[in-house]
Coordinates of C-alpha atoms and ligand atoms in Angstrom, one line a residue:
M1 CA 2.0 -15.4 -16.9
G2 CA -1.1 -13.5 -14.6
P3 CA -4.8 -14.0 -14.4
F4 CA -5.6 -11.4 -16.3
R5 CA -6.1 -10.3 -20.4
P6 CA -2.4 -8.7 -21.4
D7 CA -4.4 -5.5 -22.8
L8 CA -6.2 -5.6 -19.7
L9 CA -4.6 -1.5 -19.0
K10 CA -4.6 -0.7 -22.6
G11 CA -4.9 2.5 -23.3
K12 CA -4.5 3.9 -19.7
T13 CA -1.9 6.2 -18.2
V14 CA -1.2 5.0 -14.4
L15 CA 1.1 7.4 -12.0
V16 CA 2.7 5.5 -8.7
T17 CA 4.4 7.4 -6.2
G18 CA 6.9 5.8 -4.7
G19 CA 6.9 3.3 -7.9
A20 CA 10.9 3.3 -8.3
T21 CA 11.1 0.7 -5.5
G22 CA 9.5 -2.1 -3.3
L23 CA 5.6 -3.0 -3.7
G24 CA 5.2 0.3 -6.1
R25 CA 7.3 -0.8 -8.4
A26 CA 5.9 -4.4 -8.3
M27 CA 2.9 -2.6 -9.4
A28 CA 3.5 -0.6 -12.1
E29 CA 5.6 -3.3 -13.2
G30 CA 2.1 -5.5 -12.9
F31 CA 0.6 -2.5 -15.1
A32 CA 2.9 -2.1 -17.9
R33 CA 2.9 -5.9 -18.5
H34 CA -1.0 -5.3 -18.6
G35 CA -0.9 -2.5 -21.4
A36 CA -0.5 0.9 -19.4
S37 CA 1.8 3.8 -19.9
I38 CA 3.6 4.4 -16.6
A39 CA 4.5 7.3 -14.8
L40 CA 7.0 7.0 -11.7
A41 CA 7.8 9.3 -9.2
G42 CA 9.8 10.0 -6.1
R43 CA 12.7 11.6 -4.5
R44 CA 15.1 9.7 -5.1
E45 CA 16.5 10.9 -9.1
E46 CA 18.8 7.2 -8.7
K47 CA 16.2 5.3 -8.1
L48 CA 13.9 6.4 -10.7
Q49 CA 16.8 6.0 -13.4
E50 CA 17.6 2.8 -12.5
A51 CA 13.5 1.8 -12.6
A52 CA 13.3 3.5 -15.6
E53 CA 16.1 2.1 -17.8
A54 CA 14.5 -1.7 -16.4
F55 CA 11.6 -0.9 -17.8
R56 CA 12.4 0.6 -21.2
E57 CA 14.5 -2.8 -21.8
A58 CA 11.7 -4.8 -21.0
G59 CA 9.6 -3.1 -23.8
H60 CA 7.6 -0.4 -21.6
D61 CA 6.6 3.2 -22.2
V62 CA 7.8 4.8 -18.6
F63 CA 8.3 8.0 -17.8
V64 CA 10.0 9.3 -14.6
Q65 CA 10.2 12.6 -12.9
S66 CA 11.4 13.0 -9.2
C67 CA 8.5 14.9 -6.8
D68 CA 8.1 15.2 -3.4
V69 CA 4.9 14.7 -2.3
R70 CA 5.1 16.8 0.9
D71 CA 5.5 19.6 -1.5
P72 CA 2.3 21.0 -3.5
S73 CA 4.6 22.8 -6.4
S74 CA 6.8 19.6 -6.7
L75 CA 3.1 17.6 -7.7
S76 CA 2.2 20.4 -9.5
A77 CA 5.5 20.4 -11.8
L78 CA 4.8 16.4 -12.0
A79 CA 1.5 16.9 -13.5
D80 CA 2.0 19.6 -15.5
A81 CA 4.8 17.2 -17.3
L82 CA 2.2 14.8 -17.2
D83 CA -0.4 17.0 -19.4
E84 CA 2.4 17.3 -22.0
R85 CA 4.1 14.1 -21.8
F86 CA 0.5 11.6 -22.1
G87 CA -2.2 14.4 -22.3
G88 CA -2.9 13.3 -18.4
V89 CA -3.1 10.3 -16.3
D90 CA -6.1 7.8 -15.4
V91 CA -4.8 6.3 -12.5
L92 CA -3.2 7.9 -9.7
V93 CA -2.0 4.9 -7.1
N94 CA -0.8 6.8 -3.8
N95 CA 2.0 4.6 -2.8
A96 CA 4.9 6.6 -0.9
A97 CA 5.1 6.4 2.5
G98 CA 7.2 6.8 6.0
N99 CA 7.5 4.5 8.4
F100 CA 9.6 3.2 11.2
I101 CA 9.3 1.3 14.5
S102 CA 9.5 3.5 17.8
P103 CA 7.7 3.1 21.0
T104 CA 6.1 6.3 20.9
E105 CA 6.8 8.2 23.6
R106 CA 10.6 8.2 22.3
L107 CA 9.7 10.1 19.1
S108 CA 10.3 13.8 18.8
P109 CA 7.3 16.2 17.2
R110 CA 9.7 16.2 13.9
A111 CA 9.6 12.0 14.1
V112 CA 5.6 12.1 13.7
D113 CA 5.5 15.1 11.2
A114 CA 8.3 12.8 9.4
V115 CA 5.5 10.4 9.0
L116 CA 2.3 12.2 8.7
N117 CA 3.8 14.5 6.1
I118 CA 4.3 11.9 3.8
V119 CA 1.4 9.7 4.1
L120 CA -1.3 11.5 5.1
H121 CA -0.3 14.7 3.4
G122 CA 1.5 13.8 0.8
T123 CA -1.7 11.2 -0.4
F124 CA -4.0 14.2 0.6
Y125 CA -1.8 16.7 -1.9
A126 CA -1.5 14.3 -4.7
T127 CA -5.3 13.6 -4.5
L128 CA -6.2 17.5 -4.3
E129 CA -3.3 18.1 -7.4
F130 CA -4.7 15.4 -9.5
G131 CA -8.7 15.5 -8.5
K132 CA -8.4 19.0 -9.7
R133 CA -7.4 18.3 -13.0
W134 CA -9.7 15.5 -13.6
I135 CA -12.5 18.0 -12.5
A136 CA -11.9 20.6 -14.6
A137 CA -11.4 18.3 -17.6
G138 CA -14.9 16.7 -17.2
R139 CA -12.6 13.1 -17.3
G140 CA -13.0 10.4 -14.8
G141 CA -9.9 8.4 -12.9
T142 CA -9.0 5.5 -10.2
M143 CA -7.2 6.6 -7.2
L144 CA -5.7 3.6 -5.6
N145 CA -4.3 4.5 -2.1
I146 CA -2.2 1.7 -0.4
V147 CA -3.0 1.8 3.2
T148 CA -2.3 -1.4 5.9
T149 CA -3.8 -3.5 7.9
Y150 CA -3.7 -1.5 10.9
A151 CA -5.5 1.4 9.5
E152 CA -8.5 0.4 10.7
T153 CA -7.2 -1.2 13.7
G154 CA -4.6 0.7 15.3
S155 CA -0.9 -0.6 15.9
G156 CA 1.4 0.3 18.7
F157 CA 5.0 1.1 17.8
V158 CA 3.6 2.6 14.4
A159 CA 1.9 5.3 16.0
P160 CA 2.4 7.6 13.7
S161 CA 1.8 5.7 10.4
A162 CA -1.1 4.2 12.1
A163 CA -2.7 7.6 12.3
A164 CA -1.6 8.4 9.1
K165 CA -3.2 5.4 7.3
A166 CA -6.3 5.3 9.2
G167 CA -6.6 8.9 7.6
V168 CA -6.1 8.0 4.2
L169 CA -8.9 5.5 4.4
A170 CA -11.1 8.0 5.7
L171 CA -10.0 10.1 3.0
T172 CA -10.8 7.4 0.2
R173 CA -14.4 6.4 1.9
S174 CA -14.5 10.6 2.0
L175 CA -14.5 10.9 -1.6
A176 CA -15.8 8.1 -2.3
V177 CA -19.1 9.1 -2.2
E178 CA -18.5 12.8 -3.2
W179 CA -16.4 12.5 -6.1
A180 CA -18.1 9.8 -7.4
R181 CA -20.4 12.1 -9.2
Y182 CA -16.8 13.2 -11.2
G183 CA -16.6 9.9 -13.0
I184 CA -13.5 10.0 -10.1
R185 CA -13.8 6.1 -8.3
Q186 CA -11.5 5.4 -4.9
V187 CA -10.1 2.1 -3.9
A188 CA -7.5 0.8 -1.1
I189 CA -5.1 -2.0 -0.8
A190 CA -4.5 -2.8 2.9
P191 CA -0.9 -5.2 2.7
G192 CA -0.3 -7.9 5.8
P193 CA 3.9 -8.3 5.6
F194 CA 5.6 -8.0 2.2
P195 CA 9.5 -8.1 2.4
T196 CA 11.1 -5.1 0.7
E197 CA 13.6 -3.2 1.2
G198 CA 12.4 -0.1 2.9
A199 CA 9.8 -1.8 4.5
W200 CA 12.0 -4.3 6.2
A201 CA 14.7 -1.7 7.3
R202 CA 12.6 0.1 9.2
L203 CA 10.0 -2.1 10.6
A204 CA 12.0 -5.9 11.1
P205 CA 15.6 -5.1 11.0
T206 CA 17.1 -8.3 12.6
P207 CA 16.7 -11.8 11.9
E208 CA 14.4 -12.5 14.7
L209 CA 11.7 -9.6 13.9
A210 CA 11.8 -10.9 10.1
E211 CA 10.5 -14.2 11.1
R212 CA 7.9 -13.1 13.8
M213 CA 6.2 -11.5 10.9
A214 CA 5.7 -14.6 9.0
D215 CA 5.1 -16.5 11.8
R216 CA 2.1 -14.3 12.9
I217 CA 0.5 -15.0 9.2
P218 CA -2.2 -18.2 9.4
L219 CA -0.4 -19.1 6.1
K220 CA 2.6 -19.3 7.6
R221 CA 4.2 -17.1 5.0
V222 CA 4.5 -13.4 3.9
G223 CA 3.1 -11.9 0.5
D224 CA 4.8 -12.3 -2.4
K225 CA 4.8 -8.9 -4.5
Q226 CA 3.3 -10.3 -7.5
E227 CA 0.0 -11.0 -5.3
L228 CA -0.2 -7.4 -4.9
A229 CA 0.3 -6.6 -7.9
D230 CA -2.3 -8.7 -9.4
L231 CA -4.8 -7.4 -6.9
A232 CA -3.8 -3.5 -8.3
A233 CA -4.5 -4.2 -11.8
F234 CA -8.0 -5.8 -10.8
L235 CA -8.1 -3.1 -8.9
V236 CA -7.3 0.2 -11.4
S237 CA -9.5 -1.5 -14.5
D238 CA -12.8 -1.6 -15.8
Y239 CA -13.6 -4.6 -14.7
A240 CA -13.8 -3.3 -11.1
S241 CA -15.6 0.1 -12.2
Y242 CA -18.4 -0.7 -9.8
L243 CA -15.7 -1.0 -6.6
N244 CA -15.7 2.6 -4.7
G245 CA -14.9 3.5 -1.3
E246 CA -14.0 -0.5 -1.0
V247 CA -10.5 -1.4 0.8
V248 CA -9.3 -4.9 -0.3
T249 CA -7.2 -6.7 2.7
I250 CA -4.3 -8.7 1.3
D251 CA -2.8 -10.4 4.2
G252 CA -2.9 -13.8 4.8
G253 CA -5.7 -13.3 7.3
E254 CA -2.9 -12.1 9.6
W255 CA -5.0 -9.2 11.3
L256 CA -7.9 -11.3 11.7
Q257 CA -5.7 -13.6 13.9
G258 CA -4.6 -11.0 15.9
A259 CA -8.7 -10.1 16.5
G260 CA -10.0 -13.2 17.1
Q261 CA -9.7 -14.2 21.2
F262 CA -9.0 -18.1 20.9
N263 CA -6.6 -17.8 17.9
S264 CA -3.6 -18.1 20.3
L265 CA -5.3 -22.0 20.4
L266 CA -3.3 -22.7 17.4
E267 CA -0.6 -23.7 19.3
V268 CA -2.5 -26.5 21.4
T269 CA -0.7 -29.9 20.4
P270 CA -3.6 -32.8 19.4
E271 CA -2.9 -34.5 22.7
Q272 CA -3.5 -31.3 24.1
W273 CA -6.6 -31.2 22.6
D274 CA -7.7 -34.5 23.7
R275 CA -7.3 -33.6 27.7
L276 CA -9.1 -30.2 26.6
A277 CA -12.0 -32.3 25.3
E278 CA -12.4 -34.2 28.3
L279 CA -12.5 -31.1 30.5
T280 CA -14.8 -29.4 28.5
R281 CA -17.2 -32.3 28.5
T282 CA -17.0 -32.8 32.1
G283 CA -17.4 -29.0 33.8
G284 CA -13.6 -28.8 33.7
K285 CA -13.2 -32.1 36.1
G286 CA -12.2 -34.4 34.1
Q287 CA -12.2 -38.1 34.2
Ligands
LIG301 C1 13.1 7.3 15.9 C2 13.1 8.7 14.0 C3 13.7 7.1 13.0 C4 13.4 6.5 14.1 C5 14.0 9.1 11.8 N1 13.5 9.9 13.5 N2 14.3 7.7 12.1 N3 13.2 8.6 15.1 N4 13.2 6.4 15.1 N5 13.7 5.0 13.3 C6 13.3 10.9 13.0 C7 14.7 11.9 13.2 O1 15.3 11.7 14.6 C8 14.0 13.3 12.9 O2 13.8 13.7 14.2 C9 12.8 13.1 12.0 O3 12.2 11.7 12.4 C10 13.1 13.4 10.8 O4 14.3 12.6 10.2 P1 14.7 12.6 8.7 O5 15.7 11.8 8.9 O6 14.7 14.2 8.6 O7 13.2 12.1 8.1 P2 13.1 12.6 6.4 O8 14.7 12.4 5.9 O9 12.3 13.0 6.4 O10 12.8 10.7 6.3 C11 11.5 10.2 6.3 C12 11.5 8.8 7.4 C13 12.2 7.8 6.5 C14 10.1 8.0 7.5 C15 12.4 9.2 8.7 O11 12.7 6.8 7.2 C16 12.2 7.5 5.0 O12 12.2 8.7 4.1 N6 11.1 6.5 4.6 C17 10.8 6.2 3.2 C18 10.7 4.9 3.1 C19 10.0 4.1 3.9 O13 9.7 4.4 5.3 N7 9.4 2.8 3.5 C20 8.9 2.1 4.5 C21 7.4 2.3 4.2 S1 6.8 0.6 4.9 P3 14.6 15.1 15.3 O14 13.7 15.0 16.4 O15 15.8 13.8 15.9 O16 15.0 16.1 14.3 C22 4.6 0.8 5.9 C23 4.7 -0.3 5.9 C24 4.0 -1.0 7.1 O17 4.7 2.0 5.3 C25 3.3 -2.2 7.2 C26 4.4 -3.2 7.9 C27 3.4 -4.5 8.0
LIG302 P1 9.5 1.7 -0.2 O1 10.1 0.7 -1.2 O2 10.3 2.1 1.2 O3 8.5 2.1 -0.8 C1 7.9 3.9 -0.1 C2 8.5 5.0 -1.6 O4 8.0 5.7 -1.3 C3 10.1 5.0 -2.1 O5 10.0 4.6 -3.6 C4 9.8 6.2 -1.8 O6 10.7 7.0 -2.3 C5 8.7 6.9 -1.9 N1 9.0 8.0 -0.8 C6 9.0 8.1 0.2 N2 8.7 9.6 1.0 C7 8.1 10.0 -0.3 C8 8.3 11.5 -0.6 N3 8.2 12.7 0.3 N4 7.6 12.0 -2.3 C9 7.5 10.9 -2.9 N5 8.0 9.8 -2.7 C10 8.7 9.4 -1.6 O7 8.5 0.0 1.0 P2 7.2 -0.3 0.6 O8 7.3 -1.6 1.3 O9 7.5 -1.1 -1.1 O10 6.0 0.7 0.9 C11 5.1 0.3 -0.5 C12 3.5 1.0 0.0 O11 3.2 -0.1 0.8 C13 3.7 2.3 1.3 O12 2.2 2.7 1.0 C14 3.9 1.1 2.6 O13 2.9 2.4 3.3 C15 3.1 -0.1 1.7 N6 3.0 -0.8 2.7 C16 4.1 -2.1 3.0 C17 3.9 -3.2 3.7 C18 4.9 -3.9 3.6 O14 5.1 -5.1 4.3 N7 6.1 -4.0 2.7 C19 2.8 -3.5 4.2 C20 1.4 -2.9 4.2 C21 1.6 -1.1 3.5 P3 12.1 7.6 -1.8 O15 12.8 7.9 -0.5 O16 13.0 8.4 -3.2 O17 11.0 8.6 -2.0

């Protein structure tokens, strides 16, 4: 059981890009459990069919269509199909992404484009396609953009992703103001590490790297997909209708741990603290 009423999203149709796998799928399942009709889009037909079957088995209303967010005509065909099937959508979740760790100096221009085209251009194209339709139809809507904590800070070894997600965050905040007059609301989630097949294969492909992910987090664990799905359900619901342009971080305190200058003192033992307490009281001379 989640924290919300089962009819929280009743009457809403939600499109999740990249919704057949990982966090997109977990969010979509959460929306469906709260009464929403669901549309999933992604490039791989077999992943979409697999997800559709699971949704239908659970008794949920689902529509899937293969779509490449890098291709505006593919998005337009998807939007046409959704107009026909549901009479349009109420919520767009820009979740599709591409990423991998690499020293930046090893990247080719094509490698940079591979990430920027999905994350920044794909999100922008989907936003344009559905935003224009909502404006033309005089109906409002909610856009939920999935970014990362390092969209604010930047991060080495994922520079294309950091640059692209920072762009998506800027888009979120720009349109929060510009499109509010059309009844279009913008929100974002910045997740810390949540193990998914897609992310772990490209960002933590060894057990050592995976362990390091959890170690950095003050709560000493990675996120549970359900925690993210519950946050997303609230943010796209009418109960969040005054939230606009906000990015909500869900990372167990990870990014703050990296930011605070003295946070590495978490490693100091109680005995070491006894000694340090003497030194800090005696100007570093001790007893
Ligand atoms: C260096 C790489 C590379 C790698 C691809 N390239 N993978 N370079 N290291 N690991 C280079 C290729 O050599 C090529 O350049 C160029 O990138 C394009 O490669 P393609 O394989 O043709 O790209 P494409 O088929 O478009 O695939 C895009 C992709 C792929 C991003 C590379 O991984 C993908 O489809 N990912 C989708 C799912 C995903 O990434 N999920 C994780 C999201 S996690 P050259 O010059 O050789 O031709 C996330 C959150 C992170 O975003 C936060 C965690 C805490
Ligand atoms: P994932 O399972 O790999 O999800 C990425 C999805 O995007 C896949 O379903 C993929 O499907 C789809 N996709 C990629 N390129 C696409 C394109 N061109 N057109 C349409 N769909 C495309 O990884 P995830 O971990 O769940 O990531 C989901 C979101 O969370 C991403 O925005 C990611 O940046 C964000 N995030 C994840 C974490 C984490 O720790 N997992 C942390 C911070 C942020 P196809 O390949 O079939 O197209």
